[in-house]
Short mmCIF file of N, CA and C in Angstrom, two decimals:
data_model
loop_
_atom_site.label_atom_id
_atom_site.label_comp_id
_atom_site.label_asym_id
_atom_site.label_seq_id
_atom_site.Cartn_x
_atom_site.Cartn_y
_atom_site.Cartn_z
N UNK A 6 107.56 91.81 129.99
CA UNK A 6 107.71 92.34 128.59
C UNK A 6 106.79 91.36 127.81
N UNK A 7 107.20 90.09 128.14
CA UNK A 7 106.38 89.13 127.08
C UNK A 7 104.96 88.88 127.47
N UNK A 8 104.31 89.31 128.58
CA UNK A 8 102.85 89.38 128.98
C UNK A 8 102.38 90.69 128.45
N UNK A 9 103.09 91.73 127.89
CA UNK A 9 102.72 92.90 127.67
C UNK A 9 102.59 92.74 126.00
N UNK A 10 103.45 92.02 125.37
CA UNK A 10 103.54 91.64 123.98
C UNK A 10 102.04 90.57 123.86
N UNK A 11 101.80 89.63 124.15
CA UNK A 11 101.11 88.70 124.45
C UNK A 11 99.71 89.35 124.26
N UNK A 12 99.33 90.06 125.47
CA UNK A 12 98.08 91.11 125.61
C UNK A 12 97.65 91.84 124.62
N UNK A 13 98.76 92.77 123.96
CA UNK A 13 98.57 93.44 122.98
C UNK A 13 98.39 92.81 121.59
N UNK A 14 99.06 91.86 121.51
CA UNK A 14 98.70 90.82 120.34
C UNK A 14 97.16 90.43 120.17
N UNK A 15 96.67 90.33 121.21
CA UNK A 15 95.22 89.66 121.27
C UNK A 15 94.45 90.73 121.43
N UNK A 16 94.55 91.90 121.51
CA UNK A 16 93.66 93.03 121.76
C UNK A 16 92.81 93.43 120.60
N UNK A 17 91.59 94.15 120.77
CA UNK A 17 90.80 94.04 119.77
C UNK A 17 90.92 95.28 118.78
N UNK A 18 91.93 96.08 119.05
CA UNK A 18 92.35 97.15 118.41
C UNK A 18 92.72 96.86 116.93
N UNK A 19 92.66 97.54 116.10
CA UNK A 19 92.64 97.50 114.52
C UNK A 19 94.35 97.12 114.29
N UNK A 20 95.25 97.71 114.71
CA UNK A 20 96.50 97.53 114.57
C UNK A 20 97.35 96.60 115.54
N UNK A 21 96.86 96.29 116.71
CA UNK A 21 97.41 95.52 117.92
C UNK A 21 98.30 94.55 117.36
N UNK A 22 98.09 93.64 117.03
CA UNK A 22 99.28 92.62 116.34
C UNK A 22 100.02 93.27 115.56
N UNK A 23 100.04 94.00 114.80
CA UNK A 23 101.36 94.94 114.37
C UNK A 23 102.08 95.93 115.21
N UNK A 24 101.47 96.35 116.11
CA UNK A 24 102.28 97.11 117.16
C UNK A 24 103.03 95.95 118.06
N UNK A 25 102.28 94.95 118.45
CA UNK A 25 102.98 93.93 119.31
C UNK A 25 104.19 93.41 118.72
N UNK A 26 104.14 92.81 117.05
CA UNK A 26 105.20 92.46 116.78
C UNK A 26 106.36 93.20 116.64
N UNK A 27 106.58 94.53 116.97
CA UNK A 27 107.44 95.44 116.81
C UNK A 27 108.04 95.78 118.37
N UNK A 28 107.06 95.45 119.52
CA UNK A 28 107.67 96.09 120.70
C UNK A 28 108.99 95.56 121.21
N UNK A 29 109.22 94.24 120.97
CA UNK A 29 110.87 93.80 121.37
C UNK A 29 111.76 94.66 120.84
N UNK A 30 111.70 94.95 119.68
CA UNK A 30 112.55 96.16 118.97
C UNK A 30 112.28 97.62 119.20
N UNK A 31 111.33 97.82 119.89
CA UNK A 31 110.99 99.53 120.29
C UNK A 31 111.12 99.58 121.64
N UNK A 32 110.70 99.05 122.72
CA UNK A 32 110.81 99.22 123.76
C UNK A 32 111.86 98.69 124.80
N UNK A 33 112.33 99.71 125.74
CA UNK A 33 113.39 99.11 126.75
C UNK A 33 112.50 98.41 127.85
N UNK A 34 112.38 97.35 128.10
CA UNK A 34 111.84 96.42 128.94
C UNK A 34 111.91 97.08 130.52
N UNK A 35 113.12 97.58 130.97
CA UNK A 35 113.49 97.93 131.75
C UNK A 35 112.28 99.13 132.27
N UNK A 36 112.13 100.11 131.29
CA UNK A 36 111.37 101.38 131.17
C UNK A 36 109.63 101.04 131.42
N UNK A 37 109.46 99.95 131.13
CA UNK A 37 107.88 99.96 130.91
C UNK A 37 107.23 100.26 132.11
N UNK A 38 107.18 99.58 132.81
CA UNK A 38 106.74 99.46 134.24
C UNK A 38 106.54 100.93 134.62
N UNK A 39 107.55 101.29 134.75
CA UNK A 39 107.58 102.76 135.55
C UNK A 39 106.65 103.67 134.91
N UNK A 40 107.00 103.69 133.17
CA UNK A 40 106.10 104.70 132.45
C UNK A 40 104.57 104.03 132.50
N UNK A 41 104.25 103.13 132.14
CA UNK A 41 102.95 102.92 132.35
C UNK A 41 102.27 102.96 133.64
N UNK A 42 102.59 102.74 134.90
CA UNK A 42 102.48 102.90 135.91
C UNK A 42 102.41 104.15 136.25
N UNK A 43 103.05 104.94 135.80
CA UNK A 43 103.16 106.64 135.87
C UNK A 43 102.03 107.36 135.03
N UNK A 44 101.95 107.05 133.69
CA UNK A 44 100.88 107.31 132.81
C UNK A 44 99.45 106.89 133.49
N UNK A 45 99.10 105.75 133.89
CA UNK A 45 98.00 105.25 134.31
C UNK A 45 97.50 106.22 135.80
N UNK A 46 98.65 106.48 136.67
CA UNK A 46 98.44 107.08 137.91
C UNK A 46 97.93 108.44 137.51
N UNK A 47 99.01 109.22 136.65
CA UNK A 47 98.27 110.66 136.37
C UNK A 47 96.95 110.90 135.58
N UNK A 48 96.70 109.73 134.49
CA UNK A 48 95.52 109.99 133.98
C UNK A 48 94.35 109.59 135.08
N UNK A 49 94.62 108.57 136.15
CA UNK A 49 93.30 108.15 136.74
C UNK A 49 93.01 109.00 138.08
N UNK A 50 94.29 109.13 138.76
CA UNK A 50 94.17 109.88 139.95
C UNK A 50 95.11 110.93 140.37
N UNK A 51 95.82 111.42 139.41
CA UNK A 51 96.91 112.43 139.14
C UNK A 51 96.11 113.81 139.24
N UNK A 52 96.58 114.85 139.33
CA UNK A 52 96.61 116.36 139.35
C UNK A 52 96.22 116.75 137.80
N UNK A 53 96.84 115.97 136.95
CA UNK A 53 96.79 116.10 135.47
C UNK A 53 95.38 116.34 135.33
N UNK A 54 94.50 115.42 135.48
CA UNK A 54 92.89 115.44 135.09
C UNK A 54 92.19 116.55 135.86
N UNK A 55 92.53 116.95 137.05
CA UNK A 55 91.79 117.84 137.62
C UNK A 55 92.21 119.24 136.94
N UNK A 56 93.65 119.52 136.90
CA UNK A 56 93.73 120.73 135.90
C UNK A 56 92.96 120.77 134.89
N UNK A 57 93.00 119.60 133.99
CA UNK A 57 92.36 119.91 132.78
C UNK A 57 91.12 120.12 132.78
N UNK A 58 90.22 119.62 133.66
CA UNK A 58 88.90 119.63 133.75
C UNK A 58 88.76 121.59 134.40
N UNK A 59 89.68 121.66 135.29
CA UNK A 59 89.22 123.10 135.86
C UNK A 59 89.89 123.98 134.99
N UNK A 60 89.97 124.01 133.97
CA UNK A 60 90.43 125.10 132.96
C UNK A 60 89.30 125.94 133.07
N UNK A 61 89.65 127.20 132.58
CA UNK A 61 88.55 128.49 132.43
C UNK A 61 88.13 128.61 130.91
N UNK A 62 88.83 128.28 130.16
CA UNK A 62 88.63 128.19 128.82
C UNK A 62 87.83 126.94 128.18
N UNK A 63 87.09 127.18 127.12
CA UNK A 63 86.37 125.88 126.58
C UNK A 63 87.19 124.78 126.47
N UNK A 64 86.97 123.72 126.71
CA UNK A 64 87.60 122.28 126.81
C UNK A 64 86.89 121.29 125.86
N UNK A 65 87.75 120.78 125.23
CA UNK A 65 87.09 119.65 124.34
C UNK A 65 88.04 118.07 124.32
N UNK A 66 87.52 117.24 124.45
CA UNK A 66 88.54 115.97 124.30
C UNK A 66 88.04 115.01 123.20
N UNK A 67 89.00 114.86 122.09
CA UNK A 67 88.53 113.98 121.01
C UNK A 67 89.34 112.58 121.03
N UNK A 68 88.37 111.58 120.83
CA UNK A 68 88.76 110.53 121.29
C UNK A 68 88.28 109.41 120.24
N UNK A 69 89.12 108.32 119.67
CA UNK A 69 88.69 107.23 118.88
C UNK A 69 87.74 106.49 119.41
N UNK A 70 87.12 105.64 118.13
CA UNK A 70 86.23 104.66 118.65
C UNK A 70 86.75 103.44 119.72
N UNK A 71 87.89 103.27 119.24
CA UNK A 71 88.63 102.26 120.06
C UNK A 71 88.74 102.87 121.71
N UNK A 72 88.68 103.78 121.80
CA UNK A 72 89.05 104.39 123.40
C UNK A 72 87.81 104.60 123.75
N UNK A 73 86.64 104.31 123.78
CA UNK A 73 85.13 104.57 124.27
C UNK A 73 85.21 104.19 125.89
N UNK A 74 86.24 103.17 126.03
CA UNK A 74 86.11 102.58 127.46
C UNK A 74 87.06 103.25 128.32
N UNK A 75 87.84 104.43 127.96
CA UNK A 75 88.96 105.00 128.69
C UNK A 75 88.25 105.19 130.35
N UNK A 76 88.91 105.36 131.39
CA UNK A 76 88.38 105.08 132.58
C UNK A 76 87.86 106.59 132.70
N UNK A 77 88.78 107.77 132.36
CA UNK A 77 88.41 109.21 132.72
C UNK A 77 87.40 109.69 132.05
N UNK A 78 86.91 109.21 130.56
CA UNK A 78 85.70 109.90 129.99
C UNK A 78 84.69 110.48 130.79
N UNK A 79 83.95 109.32 131.73
CA UNK A 79 82.87 109.84 132.61
C UNK A 79 83.38 110.94 133.32
N UNK A 80 84.28 111.15 133.91
CA UNK A 80 84.80 112.30 134.74
C UNK A 80 85.03 113.56 133.98
N UNK A 81 85.29 113.80 132.58
CA UNK A 81 85.41 114.63 131.72
C UNK A 81 84.04 115.25 131.25
N UNK A 82 83.09 114.12 131.00
CA UNK A 82 81.38 114.81 130.74
C UNK A 82 81.04 115.31 132.12
N UNK A 83 81.22 114.69 133.46
CA UNK A 83 80.84 115.10 134.23
C UNK A 83 81.07 116.58 134.73
N UNK A 84 82.42 116.73 134.17
CA UNK A 84 82.94 118.40 134.39
C UNK A 84 82.87 119.23 133.12
N UNK A 85 81.73 118.86 132.24
CA UNK A 85 81.32 119.82 131.34
C UNK A 85 82.39 119.53 130.31
N UNK A 86 83.12 118.83 129.98
CA UNK A 86 84.10 118.55 128.99
C UNK A 86 83.15 118.40 127.77
N UNK A 87 83.36 119.04 126.59
CA UNK A 87 83.00 118.70 125.52
C UNK A 87 83.64 117.30 124.71
N UNK A 88 82.77 116.19 124.32
CA UNK A 88 83.40 115.06 124.01
C UNK A 88 82.97 115.14 122.32
N UNK A 89 84.37 114.64 121.57
CA UNK A 89 84.07 114.61 120.15
C UNK A 89 85.08 113.26 119.67
N UNK A 90 83.84 112.43 119.10
CA UNK A 90 84.42 111.15 118.63
C UNK A 90 85.24 111.44 117.39
N UNK A 91 86.48 110.84 117.28
CA UNK A 91 87.24 111.34 116.23
C UNK A 91 86.62 110.40 114.95
N UNK A 92 86.77 110.91 113.72
CA UNK A 92 86.11 110.05 112.86
C UNK A 92 87.31 110.34 111.58
N UNK A 93 88.41 109.60 111.89
CA UNK A 93 89.49 110.05 111.04
C UNK A 93 89.43 109.51 109.54
N UNK A 94 88.51 108.75 109.04
CA UNK A 94 88.23 108.47 107.47
C UNK A 94 87.17 109.04 107.09
N UNK A 95 86.41 109.79 107.74
CA UNK A 95 85.08 110.54 106.99
C UNK A 95 85.64 111.27 105.95
N UNK A 96 84.96 111.28 104.80
CA UNK A 96 85.17 111.82 103.19
C UNK A 96 86.76 111.52 102.95
N UNK A 97 87.29 110.34 103.36
CA UNK A 97 88.61 109.99 102.87
C UNK A 97 88.54 108.81 102.04
N UNK A 98 89.14 108.46 101.16
CA UNK A 98 88.94 107.63 100.87
C UNK A 98 90.10 106.16 101.08
N UNK A 99 89.76 105.22 101.47
CA UNK A 99 90.00 103.89 102.23
C UNK A 99 89.55 102.57 101.71
N UNK A 100 90.28 101.66 101.81
CA UNK A 100 90.03 100.24 101.41
C UNK A 100 90.39 99.12 102.66
N UNK A 101 90.23 97.99 102.32
CA UNK A 101 90.12 97.02 103.32
C UNK A 101 89.74 95.76 102.52
N UNK A 102 90.23 94.60 103.23
CA UNK A 102 90.28 93.27 102.51
C UNK A 102 88.67 93.17 101.89
N UNK A 103 88.50 92.52 100.57
CA UNK A 103 87.14 92.77 99.97
C UNK A 103 86.06 92.25 100.85
N UNK A 104 86.29 91.11 101.91
CA UNK A 104 85.20 90.45 102.59
C UNK A 104 84.71 91.52 103.38
N UNK A 105 85.64 92.40 103.90
CA UNK A 105 85.01 93.64 104.65
C UNK A 105 84.68 94.90 104.28
N UNK A 106 84.76 95.06 102.76
CA UNK A 106 84.28 96.18 102.23
C UNK A 106 83.17 96.71 102.39
N UNK A 107 81.96 95.92 102.21
CA UNK A 107 80.38 96.38 102.35
C UNK A 107 80.24 96.62 103.65
N UNK A 108 80.66 95.67 104.65
CA UNK A 108 80.75 96.46 106.20
C UNK A 108 81.18 97.32 106.56
N UNK A 109 82.16 97.91 106.13
CA UNK A 109 82.97 99.12 106.08
C UNK A 109 81.87 100.32 105.61
N UNK A 110 81.69 100.21 104.68
CA UNK A 110 80.87 100.93 103.77
C UNK A 110 79.33 101.50 104.57
N UNK A 111 78.77 100.18 104.96
CA UNK A 111 77.43 100.37 105.62
C UNK A 111 77.75 101.11 107.15
N UNK A 112 78.82 100.58 107.89
CA UNK A 112 78.61 100.92 108.88
C UNK A 112 79.38 102.29 109.19
N UNK A 113 80.23 103.02 108.35
CA UNK A 113 80.64 104.32 108.04
C UNK A 113 80.39 104.81 106.68
N UNK A 114 79.53 105.26 106.47
CA UNK A 114 78.66 105.72 105.08
C UNK A 114 79.61 106.88 104.72
N UNK A 115 80.12 107.69 105.24
CA UNK A 115 80.94 108.64 105.17
C UNK A 115 82.25 108.53 104.59
N UNK A 116 82.84 107.30 104.86
CA UNK A 116 84.21 106.72 104.02
C UNK A 116 84.05 106.51 102.88
N UNK A 117 84.90 106.77 101.81
CA UNK A 117 84.78 106.43 100.55
C UNK A 117 85.73 105.18 100.38
N UNK A 118 85.00 103.97 100.58
CA UNK A 118 85.46 102.61 100.29
C UNK A 118 85.76 102.27 98.84
N UNK A 119 86.98 102.22 98.62
CA UNK A 119 87.52 101.60 97.16
C UNK A 119 87.99 100.11 97.22
N UNK A 120 87.01 99.38 97.35
CA UNK A 120 87.23 98.04 97.59
C UNK A 120 87.95 97.33 96.21
N UNK A 121 88.35 97.75 95.20
CA UNK A 121 88.97 97.02 94.51
C UNK A 121 90.58 97.57 94.39
N UNK A 122 91.10 98.58 95.35
CA UNK A 122 92.27 98.94 95.54
C UNK A 122 93.06 98.26 96.64
N UNK A 123 94.29 98.04 96.34
CA UNK A 123 95.12 97.35 97.41
C UNK A 123 95.51 98.51 98.62
N UNK A 124 95.88 99.63 98.19
CA UNK A 124 96.86 100.33 98.94
C UNK A 124 95.93 101.65 98.54
N UNK A 125 95.99 102.41 99.44
CA UNK A 125 95.39 104.16 99.16
C UNK A 125 96.67 104.87 99.83
N UNK A 126 97.57 105.72 99.02
CA UNK A 126 98.66 106.43 99.21
C UNK A 126 98.21 107.25 100.59
N UNK A 127 97.44 108.19 100.15
CA UNK A 127 97.22 109.53 100.80
C UNK A 127 96.52 109.13 102.15
N UNK A 128 95.92 108.08 102.47
CA UNK A 128 95.45 107.70 103.31
C UNK A 128 96.26 107.53 104.63
N UNK A 129 96.01 107.93 105.64
CA UNK A 129 97.26 107.17 106.65
C UNK A 129 96.70 106.48 107.67
N UNK A 130 95.32 105.72 107.73
CA UNK A 130 94.70 105.06 108.38
C UNK A 130 94.51 103.83 107.86
N UNK A 131 94.67 102.26 108.42
CA UNK A 131 94.19 101.03 107.75
C UNK A 131 92.98 100.60 108.72
N UNK A 132 91.94 100.01 108.10
CA UNK A 132 91.27 99.26 109.22
C UNK A 132 91.04 98.02 108.70
N UNK A 133 91.41 96.94 109.86
CA UNK A 133 91.21 95.54 109.74
C UNK A 133 92.20 95.27 109.33
#
């Protein structure tokens, strides 16, 4: 459990440290290995992916910027699954630390950056 907390704490994802801080209180350590092992196995090698890519209907997989490195994305692309990159804050107000406001606005011009606000109550996401 400690190694998972440590690895999560230093991950590049926006809210990783906050997530890591609460892991001891939210996760039963005895269950972690079997759950993670089965998730990875089903995602990477299991029948789950084959079933998804072989569906006869139109298929789309939406993923966030932080998940661009998922091991199964190339398999989805190869099998004709439409890929959609989620832009969860497009056309929504957002705020960040003032030192990152200009970078946020430049990198994601569709976000309505409100650099003088401390909180955005109706926005469900936080950046940095």
